[in-house]
Tab-separated table of C-alpha atoms and ligand atoms in Angstrom:
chain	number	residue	atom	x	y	z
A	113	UNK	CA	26.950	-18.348	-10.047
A	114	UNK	CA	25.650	-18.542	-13.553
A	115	UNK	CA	26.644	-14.955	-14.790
A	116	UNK	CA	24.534	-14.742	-17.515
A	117	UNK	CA	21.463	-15.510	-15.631
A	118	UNK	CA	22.448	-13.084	-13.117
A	119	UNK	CA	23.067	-10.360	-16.032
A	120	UNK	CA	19.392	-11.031	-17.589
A	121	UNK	CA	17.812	-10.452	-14.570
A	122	UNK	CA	19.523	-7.493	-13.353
A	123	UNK	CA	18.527	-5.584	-17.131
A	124	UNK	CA	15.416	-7.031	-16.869
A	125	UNK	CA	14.743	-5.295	-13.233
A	126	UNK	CA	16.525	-2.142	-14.198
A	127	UNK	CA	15.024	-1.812	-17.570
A	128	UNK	CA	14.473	1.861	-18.496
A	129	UNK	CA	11.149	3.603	-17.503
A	130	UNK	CA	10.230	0.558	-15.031
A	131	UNK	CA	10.402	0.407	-11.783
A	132	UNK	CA	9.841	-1.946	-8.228
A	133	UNK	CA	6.423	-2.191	-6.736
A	134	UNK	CA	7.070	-2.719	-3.020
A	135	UNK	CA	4.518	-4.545	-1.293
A	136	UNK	CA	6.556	-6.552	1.232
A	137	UNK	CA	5.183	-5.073	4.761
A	138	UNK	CA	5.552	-7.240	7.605
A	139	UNK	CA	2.536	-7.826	9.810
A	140	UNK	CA	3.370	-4.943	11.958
A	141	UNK	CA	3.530	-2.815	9.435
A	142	UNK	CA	0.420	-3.731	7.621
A	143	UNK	CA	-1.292	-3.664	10.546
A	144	UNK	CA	-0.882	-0.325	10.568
A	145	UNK	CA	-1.370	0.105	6.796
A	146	UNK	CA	-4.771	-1.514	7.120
A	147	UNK	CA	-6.020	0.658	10.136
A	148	UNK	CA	-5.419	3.697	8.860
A	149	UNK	CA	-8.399	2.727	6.173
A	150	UNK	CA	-10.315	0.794	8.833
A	151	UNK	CA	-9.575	-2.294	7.272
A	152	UNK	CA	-8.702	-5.530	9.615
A	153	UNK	CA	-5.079	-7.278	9.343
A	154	UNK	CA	-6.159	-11.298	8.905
A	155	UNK	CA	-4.900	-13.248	6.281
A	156	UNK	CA	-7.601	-13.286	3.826
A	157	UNK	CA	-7.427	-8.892	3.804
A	158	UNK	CA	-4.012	-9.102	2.880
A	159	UNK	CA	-4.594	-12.038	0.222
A	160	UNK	CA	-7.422	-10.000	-1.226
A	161	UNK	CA	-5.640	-6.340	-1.155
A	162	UNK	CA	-2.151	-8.442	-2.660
A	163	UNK	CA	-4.233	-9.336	-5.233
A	164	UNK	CA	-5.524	-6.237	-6.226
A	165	UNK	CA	-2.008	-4.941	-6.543
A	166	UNK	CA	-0.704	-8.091	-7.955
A	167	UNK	CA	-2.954	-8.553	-10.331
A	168	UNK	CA	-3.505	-5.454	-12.145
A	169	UNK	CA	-2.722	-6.734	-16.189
A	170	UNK	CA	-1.460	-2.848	-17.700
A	171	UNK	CA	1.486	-2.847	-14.672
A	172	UNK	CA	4.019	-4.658	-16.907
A	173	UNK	CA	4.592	-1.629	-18.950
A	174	UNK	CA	5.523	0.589	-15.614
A	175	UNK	CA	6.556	-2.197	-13.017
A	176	UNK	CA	9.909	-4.051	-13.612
A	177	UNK	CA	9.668	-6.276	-10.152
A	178	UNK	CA	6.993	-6.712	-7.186
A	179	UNK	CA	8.582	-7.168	-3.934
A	180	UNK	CA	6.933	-10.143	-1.603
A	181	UNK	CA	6.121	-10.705	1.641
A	182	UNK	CA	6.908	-14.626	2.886
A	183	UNK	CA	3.220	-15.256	3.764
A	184	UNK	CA	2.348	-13.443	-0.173
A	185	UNK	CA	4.827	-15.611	-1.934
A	186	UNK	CA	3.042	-18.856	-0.009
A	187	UNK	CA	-0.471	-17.886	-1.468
A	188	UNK	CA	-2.664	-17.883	-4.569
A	189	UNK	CA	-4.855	-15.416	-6.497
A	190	UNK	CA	-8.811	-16.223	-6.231
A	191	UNK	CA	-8.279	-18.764	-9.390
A	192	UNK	CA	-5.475	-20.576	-7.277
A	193	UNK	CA	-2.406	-19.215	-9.472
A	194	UNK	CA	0.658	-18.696	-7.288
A	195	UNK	CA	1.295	-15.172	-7.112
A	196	UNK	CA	4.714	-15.180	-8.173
A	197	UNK	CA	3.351	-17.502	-11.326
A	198	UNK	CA	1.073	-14.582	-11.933
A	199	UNK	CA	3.582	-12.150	-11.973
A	200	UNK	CA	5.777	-14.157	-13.839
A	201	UNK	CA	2.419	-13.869	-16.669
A	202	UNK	CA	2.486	-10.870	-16.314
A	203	UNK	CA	5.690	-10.202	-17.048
A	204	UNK	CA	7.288	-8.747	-13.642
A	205	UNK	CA	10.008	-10.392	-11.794
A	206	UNK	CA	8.977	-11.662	-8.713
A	207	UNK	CA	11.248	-10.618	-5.953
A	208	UNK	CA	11.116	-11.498	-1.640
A	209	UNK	CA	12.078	-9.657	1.563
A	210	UNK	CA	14.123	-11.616	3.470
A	211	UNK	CA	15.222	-9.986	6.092
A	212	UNK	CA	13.327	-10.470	9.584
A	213	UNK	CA	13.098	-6.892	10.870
A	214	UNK	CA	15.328	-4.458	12.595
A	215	UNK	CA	15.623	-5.075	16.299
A	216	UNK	CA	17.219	-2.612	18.945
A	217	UNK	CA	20.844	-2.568	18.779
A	218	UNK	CA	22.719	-3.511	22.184
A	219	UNK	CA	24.762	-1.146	23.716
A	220	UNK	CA	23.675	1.654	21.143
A	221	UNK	CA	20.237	3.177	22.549
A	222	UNK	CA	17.941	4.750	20.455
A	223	UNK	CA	19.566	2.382	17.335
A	224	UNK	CA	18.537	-0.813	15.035
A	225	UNK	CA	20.060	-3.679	13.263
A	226	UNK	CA	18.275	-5.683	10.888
A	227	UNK	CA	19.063	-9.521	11.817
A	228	UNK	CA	17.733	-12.565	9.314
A	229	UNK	CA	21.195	-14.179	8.483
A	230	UNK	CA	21.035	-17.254	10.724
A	231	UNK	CA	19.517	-19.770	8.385
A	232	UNK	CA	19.138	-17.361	5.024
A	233	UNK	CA	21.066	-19.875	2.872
A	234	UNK	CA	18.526	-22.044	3.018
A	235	UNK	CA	15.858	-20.177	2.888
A	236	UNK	CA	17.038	-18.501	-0.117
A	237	UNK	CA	17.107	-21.781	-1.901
A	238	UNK	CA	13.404	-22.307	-1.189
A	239	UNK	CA	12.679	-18.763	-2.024
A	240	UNK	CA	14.552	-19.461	-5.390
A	241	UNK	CA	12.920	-22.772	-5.644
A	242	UNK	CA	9.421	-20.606	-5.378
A	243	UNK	CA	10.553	-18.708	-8.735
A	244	UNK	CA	12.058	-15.436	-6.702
A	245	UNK	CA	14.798	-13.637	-8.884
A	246	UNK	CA	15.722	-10.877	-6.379
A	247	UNK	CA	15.376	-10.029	-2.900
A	248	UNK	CA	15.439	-7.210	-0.566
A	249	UNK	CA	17.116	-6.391	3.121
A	250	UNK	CA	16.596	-3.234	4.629
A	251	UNK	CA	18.596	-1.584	7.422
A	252	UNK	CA	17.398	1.615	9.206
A	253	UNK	CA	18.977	4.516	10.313
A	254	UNK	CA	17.959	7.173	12.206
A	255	UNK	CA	19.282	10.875	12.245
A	256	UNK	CA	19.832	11.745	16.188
A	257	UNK	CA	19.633	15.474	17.486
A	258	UNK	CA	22.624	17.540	17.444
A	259	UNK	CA	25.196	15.234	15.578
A	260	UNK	CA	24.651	12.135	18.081
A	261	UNK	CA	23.220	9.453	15.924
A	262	UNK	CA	24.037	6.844	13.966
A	263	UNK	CA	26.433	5.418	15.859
A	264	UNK	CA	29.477	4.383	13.584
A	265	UNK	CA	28.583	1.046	15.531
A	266	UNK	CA	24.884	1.292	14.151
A	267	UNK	CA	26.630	2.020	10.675
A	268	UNK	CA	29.155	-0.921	10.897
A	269	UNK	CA	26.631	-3.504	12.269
A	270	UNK	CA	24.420	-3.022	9.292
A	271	UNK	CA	26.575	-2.465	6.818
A	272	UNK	CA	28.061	-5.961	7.623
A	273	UNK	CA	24.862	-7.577	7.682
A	274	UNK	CA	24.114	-5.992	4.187
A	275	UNK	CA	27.096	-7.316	3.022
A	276	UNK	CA	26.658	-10.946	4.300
A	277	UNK	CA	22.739	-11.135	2.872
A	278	UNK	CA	24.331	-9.389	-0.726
A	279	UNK	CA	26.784	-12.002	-0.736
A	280	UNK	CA	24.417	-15.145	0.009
A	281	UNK	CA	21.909	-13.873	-2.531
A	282	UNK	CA	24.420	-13.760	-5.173
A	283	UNK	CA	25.820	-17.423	-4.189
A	284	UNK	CA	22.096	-18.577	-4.875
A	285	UNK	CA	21.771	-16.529	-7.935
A	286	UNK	CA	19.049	-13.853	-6.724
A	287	UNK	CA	19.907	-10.481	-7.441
A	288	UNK	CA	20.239	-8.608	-3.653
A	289	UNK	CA	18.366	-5.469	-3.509
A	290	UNK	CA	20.516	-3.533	-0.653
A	291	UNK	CA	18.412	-0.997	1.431
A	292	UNK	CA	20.262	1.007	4.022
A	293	UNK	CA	16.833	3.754	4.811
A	294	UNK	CA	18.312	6.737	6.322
A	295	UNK	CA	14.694	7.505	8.580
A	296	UNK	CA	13.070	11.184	7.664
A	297	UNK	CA	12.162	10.921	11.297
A	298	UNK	CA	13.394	14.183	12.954
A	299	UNK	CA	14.038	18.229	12.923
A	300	UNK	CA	17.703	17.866	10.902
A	301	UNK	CA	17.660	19.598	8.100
A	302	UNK	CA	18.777	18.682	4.564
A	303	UNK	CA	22.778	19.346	5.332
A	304	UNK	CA	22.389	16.830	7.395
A	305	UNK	CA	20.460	14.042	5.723
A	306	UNK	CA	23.152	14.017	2.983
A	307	UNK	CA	26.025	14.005	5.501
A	308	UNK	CA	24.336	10.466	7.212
A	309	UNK	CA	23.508	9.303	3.560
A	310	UNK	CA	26.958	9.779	2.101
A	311	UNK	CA	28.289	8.103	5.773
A	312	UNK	CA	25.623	5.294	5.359
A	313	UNK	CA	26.225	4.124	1.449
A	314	UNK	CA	30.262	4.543	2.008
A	315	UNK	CA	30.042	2.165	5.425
A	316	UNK	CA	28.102	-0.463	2.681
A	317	UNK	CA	30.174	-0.288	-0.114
A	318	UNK	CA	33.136	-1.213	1.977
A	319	UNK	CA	31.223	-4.039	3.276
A	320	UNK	CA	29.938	-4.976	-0.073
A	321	UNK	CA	33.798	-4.527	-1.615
A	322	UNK	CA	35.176	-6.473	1.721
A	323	UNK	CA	32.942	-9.585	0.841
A	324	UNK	CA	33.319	-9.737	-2.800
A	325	UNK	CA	29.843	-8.855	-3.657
A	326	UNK	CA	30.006	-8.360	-7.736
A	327	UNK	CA	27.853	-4.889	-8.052
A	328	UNK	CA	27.079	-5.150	-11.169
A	329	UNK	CA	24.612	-7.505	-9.918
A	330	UNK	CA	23.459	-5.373	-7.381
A	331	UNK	CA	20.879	-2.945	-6.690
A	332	UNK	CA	21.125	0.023	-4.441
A	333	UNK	CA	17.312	0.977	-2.777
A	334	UNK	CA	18.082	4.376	-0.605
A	335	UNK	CA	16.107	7.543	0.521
A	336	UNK	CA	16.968	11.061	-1.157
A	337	UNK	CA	18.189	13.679	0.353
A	338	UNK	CA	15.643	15.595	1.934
A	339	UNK	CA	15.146	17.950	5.002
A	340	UNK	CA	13.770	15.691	8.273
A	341	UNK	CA	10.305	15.867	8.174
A	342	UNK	CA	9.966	18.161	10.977
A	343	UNK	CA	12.706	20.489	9.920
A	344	UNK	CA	10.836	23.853	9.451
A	345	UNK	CA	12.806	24.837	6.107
A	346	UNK	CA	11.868	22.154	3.429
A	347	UNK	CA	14.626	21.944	0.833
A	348	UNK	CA	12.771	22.616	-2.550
A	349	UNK	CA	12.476	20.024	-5.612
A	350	UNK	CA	15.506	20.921	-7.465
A	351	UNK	CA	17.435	21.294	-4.457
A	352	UNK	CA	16.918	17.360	-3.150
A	353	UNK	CA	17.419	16.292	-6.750
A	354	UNK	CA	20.655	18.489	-6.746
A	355	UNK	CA	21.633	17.075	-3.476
A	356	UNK	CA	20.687	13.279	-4.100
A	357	UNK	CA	22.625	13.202	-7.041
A	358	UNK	CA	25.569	14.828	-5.499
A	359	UNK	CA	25.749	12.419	-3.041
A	360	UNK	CA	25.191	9.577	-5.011
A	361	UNK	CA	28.117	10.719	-7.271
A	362	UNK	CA	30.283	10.801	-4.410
A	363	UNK	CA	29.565	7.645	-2.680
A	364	UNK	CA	28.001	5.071	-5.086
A	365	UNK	CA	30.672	3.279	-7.678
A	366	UNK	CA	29.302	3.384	-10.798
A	367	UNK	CA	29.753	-0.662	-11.042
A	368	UNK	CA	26.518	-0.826	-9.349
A	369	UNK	CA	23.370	-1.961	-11.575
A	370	UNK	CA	20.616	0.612	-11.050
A	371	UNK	CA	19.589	2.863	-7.898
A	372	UNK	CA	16.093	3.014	-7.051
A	373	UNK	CA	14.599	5.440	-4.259
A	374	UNK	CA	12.402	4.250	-1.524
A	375	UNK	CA	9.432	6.940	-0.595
A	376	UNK	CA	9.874	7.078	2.933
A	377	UNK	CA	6.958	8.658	3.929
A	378	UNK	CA	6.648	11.369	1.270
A	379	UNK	CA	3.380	12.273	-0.720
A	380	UNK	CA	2.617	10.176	-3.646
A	381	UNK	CA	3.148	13.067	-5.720
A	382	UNK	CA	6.111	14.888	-4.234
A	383	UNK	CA	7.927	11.502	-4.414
A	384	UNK	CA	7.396	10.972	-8.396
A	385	UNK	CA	7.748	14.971	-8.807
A	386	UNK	CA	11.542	14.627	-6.909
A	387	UNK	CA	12.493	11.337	-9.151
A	388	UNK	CA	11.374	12.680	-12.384
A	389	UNK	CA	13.597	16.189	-11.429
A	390	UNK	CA	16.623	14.364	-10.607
A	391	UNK	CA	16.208	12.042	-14.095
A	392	UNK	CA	15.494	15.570	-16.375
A	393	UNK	CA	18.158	17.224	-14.830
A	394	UNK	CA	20.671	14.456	-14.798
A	395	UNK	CA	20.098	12.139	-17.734
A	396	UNK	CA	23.908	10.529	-17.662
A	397	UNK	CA	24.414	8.954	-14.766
A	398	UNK	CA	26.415	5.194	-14.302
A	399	UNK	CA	23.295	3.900	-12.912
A	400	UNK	CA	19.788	4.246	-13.917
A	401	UNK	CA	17.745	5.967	-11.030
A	402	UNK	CA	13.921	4.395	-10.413
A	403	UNK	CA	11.873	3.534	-7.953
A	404	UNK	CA	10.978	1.017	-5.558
A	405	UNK	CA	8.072	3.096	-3.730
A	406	UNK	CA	5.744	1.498	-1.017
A	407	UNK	CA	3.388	3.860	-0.028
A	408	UNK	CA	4.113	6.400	-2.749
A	409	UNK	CA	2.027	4.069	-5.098
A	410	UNK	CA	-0.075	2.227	-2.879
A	411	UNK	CA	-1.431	5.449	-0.910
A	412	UNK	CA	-3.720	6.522	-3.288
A	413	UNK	CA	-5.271	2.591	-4.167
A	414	UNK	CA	-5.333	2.132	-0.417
A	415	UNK	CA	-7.532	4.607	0.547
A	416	UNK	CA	-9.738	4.076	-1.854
A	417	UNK	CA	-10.147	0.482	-1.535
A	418	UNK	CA	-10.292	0.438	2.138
A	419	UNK	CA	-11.360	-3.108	1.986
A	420	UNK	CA	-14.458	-2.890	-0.091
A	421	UNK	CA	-15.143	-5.815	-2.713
A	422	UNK	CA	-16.997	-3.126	-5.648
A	423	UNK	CA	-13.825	-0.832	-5.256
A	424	UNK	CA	-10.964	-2.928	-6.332
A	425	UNK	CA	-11.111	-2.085	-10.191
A	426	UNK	CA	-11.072	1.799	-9.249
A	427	UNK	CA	-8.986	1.330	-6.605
A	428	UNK	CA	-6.318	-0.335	-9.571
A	429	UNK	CA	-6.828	2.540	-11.644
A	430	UNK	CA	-5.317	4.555	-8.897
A	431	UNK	CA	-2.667	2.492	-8.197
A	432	UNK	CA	-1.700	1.917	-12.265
A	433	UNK	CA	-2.120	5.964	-12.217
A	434	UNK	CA	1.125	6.402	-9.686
A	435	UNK	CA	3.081	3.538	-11.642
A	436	UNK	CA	2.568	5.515	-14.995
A	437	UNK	CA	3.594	8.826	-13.344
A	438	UNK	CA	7.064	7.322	-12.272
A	439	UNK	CA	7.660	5.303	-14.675
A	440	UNK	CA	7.367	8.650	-16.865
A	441	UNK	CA	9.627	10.209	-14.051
A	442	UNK	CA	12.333	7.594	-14.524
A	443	UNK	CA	12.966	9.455	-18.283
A	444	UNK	CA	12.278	13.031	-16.819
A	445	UNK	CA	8.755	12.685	-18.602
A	446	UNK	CA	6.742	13.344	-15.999
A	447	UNK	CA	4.055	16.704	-15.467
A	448	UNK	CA	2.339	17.974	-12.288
A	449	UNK	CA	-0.483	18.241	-14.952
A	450	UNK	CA	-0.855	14.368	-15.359
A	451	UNK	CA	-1.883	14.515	-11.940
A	452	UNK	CA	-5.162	16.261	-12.850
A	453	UNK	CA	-6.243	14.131	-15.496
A	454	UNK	CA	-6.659	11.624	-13.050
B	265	5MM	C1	6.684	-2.049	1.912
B	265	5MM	O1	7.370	-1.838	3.149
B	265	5MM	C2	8.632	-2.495	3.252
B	265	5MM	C3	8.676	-3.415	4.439
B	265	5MM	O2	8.678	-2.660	5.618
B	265	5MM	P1	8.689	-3.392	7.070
B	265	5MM	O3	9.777	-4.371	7.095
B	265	5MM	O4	8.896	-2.234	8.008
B	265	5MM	O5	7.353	-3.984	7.264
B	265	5MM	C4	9.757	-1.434	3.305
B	265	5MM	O6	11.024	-2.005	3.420
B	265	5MM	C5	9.677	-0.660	2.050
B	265	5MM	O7	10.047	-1.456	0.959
B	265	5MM	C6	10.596	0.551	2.060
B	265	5MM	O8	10.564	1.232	3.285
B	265	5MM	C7	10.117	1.479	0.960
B	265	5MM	O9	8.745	1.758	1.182
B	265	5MM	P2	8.296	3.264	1.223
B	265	5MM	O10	6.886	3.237	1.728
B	265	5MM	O11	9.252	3.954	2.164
B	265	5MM	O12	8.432	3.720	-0.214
């Protein structure tokens, strides 16, 4: 591993006030991105709605890395550039999922582990080989009723697998981006979400420590704290910055690069609003805290475009709109009031 290479890229994808542009949905899932705007899933869609988000010039200032999909980091922009060469232009890091989706978990009903490790050595070298500089694995984990899920199996199982694909990305030189997503799925309240986050992130940093993953070349992606979205008492904004930090304090050594927050389903707004609290009210951390949103930035460009040719240079106002507001957020910066001058 060639450790200064490995140290560039990790400042460059951590650098302060920028943050990871998630666009790496698997065809299931953007299948079901794309008909909630009416919008069919073929191949040309996603080429042209990648390339709105892709290519939007101004994102360099707010976006430090853009997260692929396989088929995305395979095709070009109208003009024929390679989208991770016009990222590259642009300044941004290309970056690549690689895992290949979380599949039901035998003998633990109701539960998921993310597989993708048969064969990732290799295809890490091609990834590499297509100019990707970090990647991204996500395991899921889902809050049962009355204390009965995860599983410590559930926990273990992905845990190890995060530890295996964080190891093998590092032996290539591409910085792993490690995503156990505790699911907002569910009634539990907020007590509860930080008791299965602090369980989740210890479970992985044994695994990580176990398999002599270096974490300063590492990136933690997690969820915040937050009540299930069906609990009927929503824990205010202070209160999941409050608790998010907390638990991050407890259970994340401060070896570890940078933390950035997935959206998991939250408004747009409400997701910036709870990243820019936790940064104003705890500006000292180990690790810088960002963002690595999906839907959270693409919501807003999404609906708006909803497939329509004369819509894509609005539609990337939109979308450079949400980047500014959380890349503001990652310095505490960030006002409700921005919101209006949209
Ligand atoms: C962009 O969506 C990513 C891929 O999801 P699938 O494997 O389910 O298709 C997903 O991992 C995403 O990066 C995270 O969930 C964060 O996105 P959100 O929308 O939660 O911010």
């Amino acid at each position: 591993m060639d450790e200064s290479i490995m140290d560039s890229t990790t400042q460059e994808l951590m650098a302060r006030g920028k943050g990871i542009l998630a666009i790496d949905e698997s065809l299931p899932t953007i299948g079901k991105r794309f008909a909630s705007v009416g919008v069919k899933s073929t191949k040309d869609n996603r080429r042209a709605w990648r390339e709105l988000l892709i290519d939007t010039p101004e994102s360099g200032q707010y976006i430090s890395g853009v997260i692929l999909f396989d088929e995305t980091i395979r095709q070009q922009a109208v003009d024929g550039t390679p989208f991770s060469w016009l990222l590259q232009k642009l300044g941004i890091l290309p970056g690549i999922k690689v895992d290949m989706g979380a599949r039901p978990l035998a003998g633990c009903p109701g539960e998921k582990v993310t597989e993708g490790l048969d064969g990732l050595r290799e295809r890490l070298q091609e990834y590499h080989g297509m100019s990707a500089q970090f990647a991204k694995w996500r395991a899921v984990i889902s809050i049962g009723e009355e204390g009965s899920l995860p599983s410590a199996c559930c926990l273990h199982v992905n845990a190890h697998a995060l530890g295996r694909y964080a190891a093998l990305c590092q032996e290539a030189e591409i910085i792993p981006v490690v995503e156990p997503e505790v699911l907002m799925e569910g009634n539990h309240d907020q007590a509860r979400c930080r008791e299965v986050t602090a369980r989740t992130l210890q479970a992985v940093f044994a695994e990580l420590e176990r398999q002599g993953v270096a974490l300063e070349h590492t990136v933690l992606k997690t969820g915040m704290v937050v009540s299930g979205k069906d609990c009927p008492e929503q824990a205010a904004i202070a209160q999941v910055a409050e608790q998010t930090v907390q638990c991050l304090q407890e259970c994340v050594p401060a070896a570890v690069a940078g933390v950035v927050f997935l959206s998991g389903g939250q408004a747009p707004t409400t997701a910036t609003a709870h990243l820019n609290a936790m940064n104003a009210a705890y500006p000292d951390l180990p690790w810088p805290l960002s963002f690595s949103y999906g839907r959270a930035l693409q919501e807003p460009a999404l609906q708006h475009w909803a497939g329509q040719a004369d819509r894509v240079e609005s539609a990337r106002a939109l979308l450079l709109h949400r980047e500014k507001c959380n890349s503001l957020a990652c310095t505490g910066r960030y006002a409700e009031s921005l919101e209006v001058a949209s």
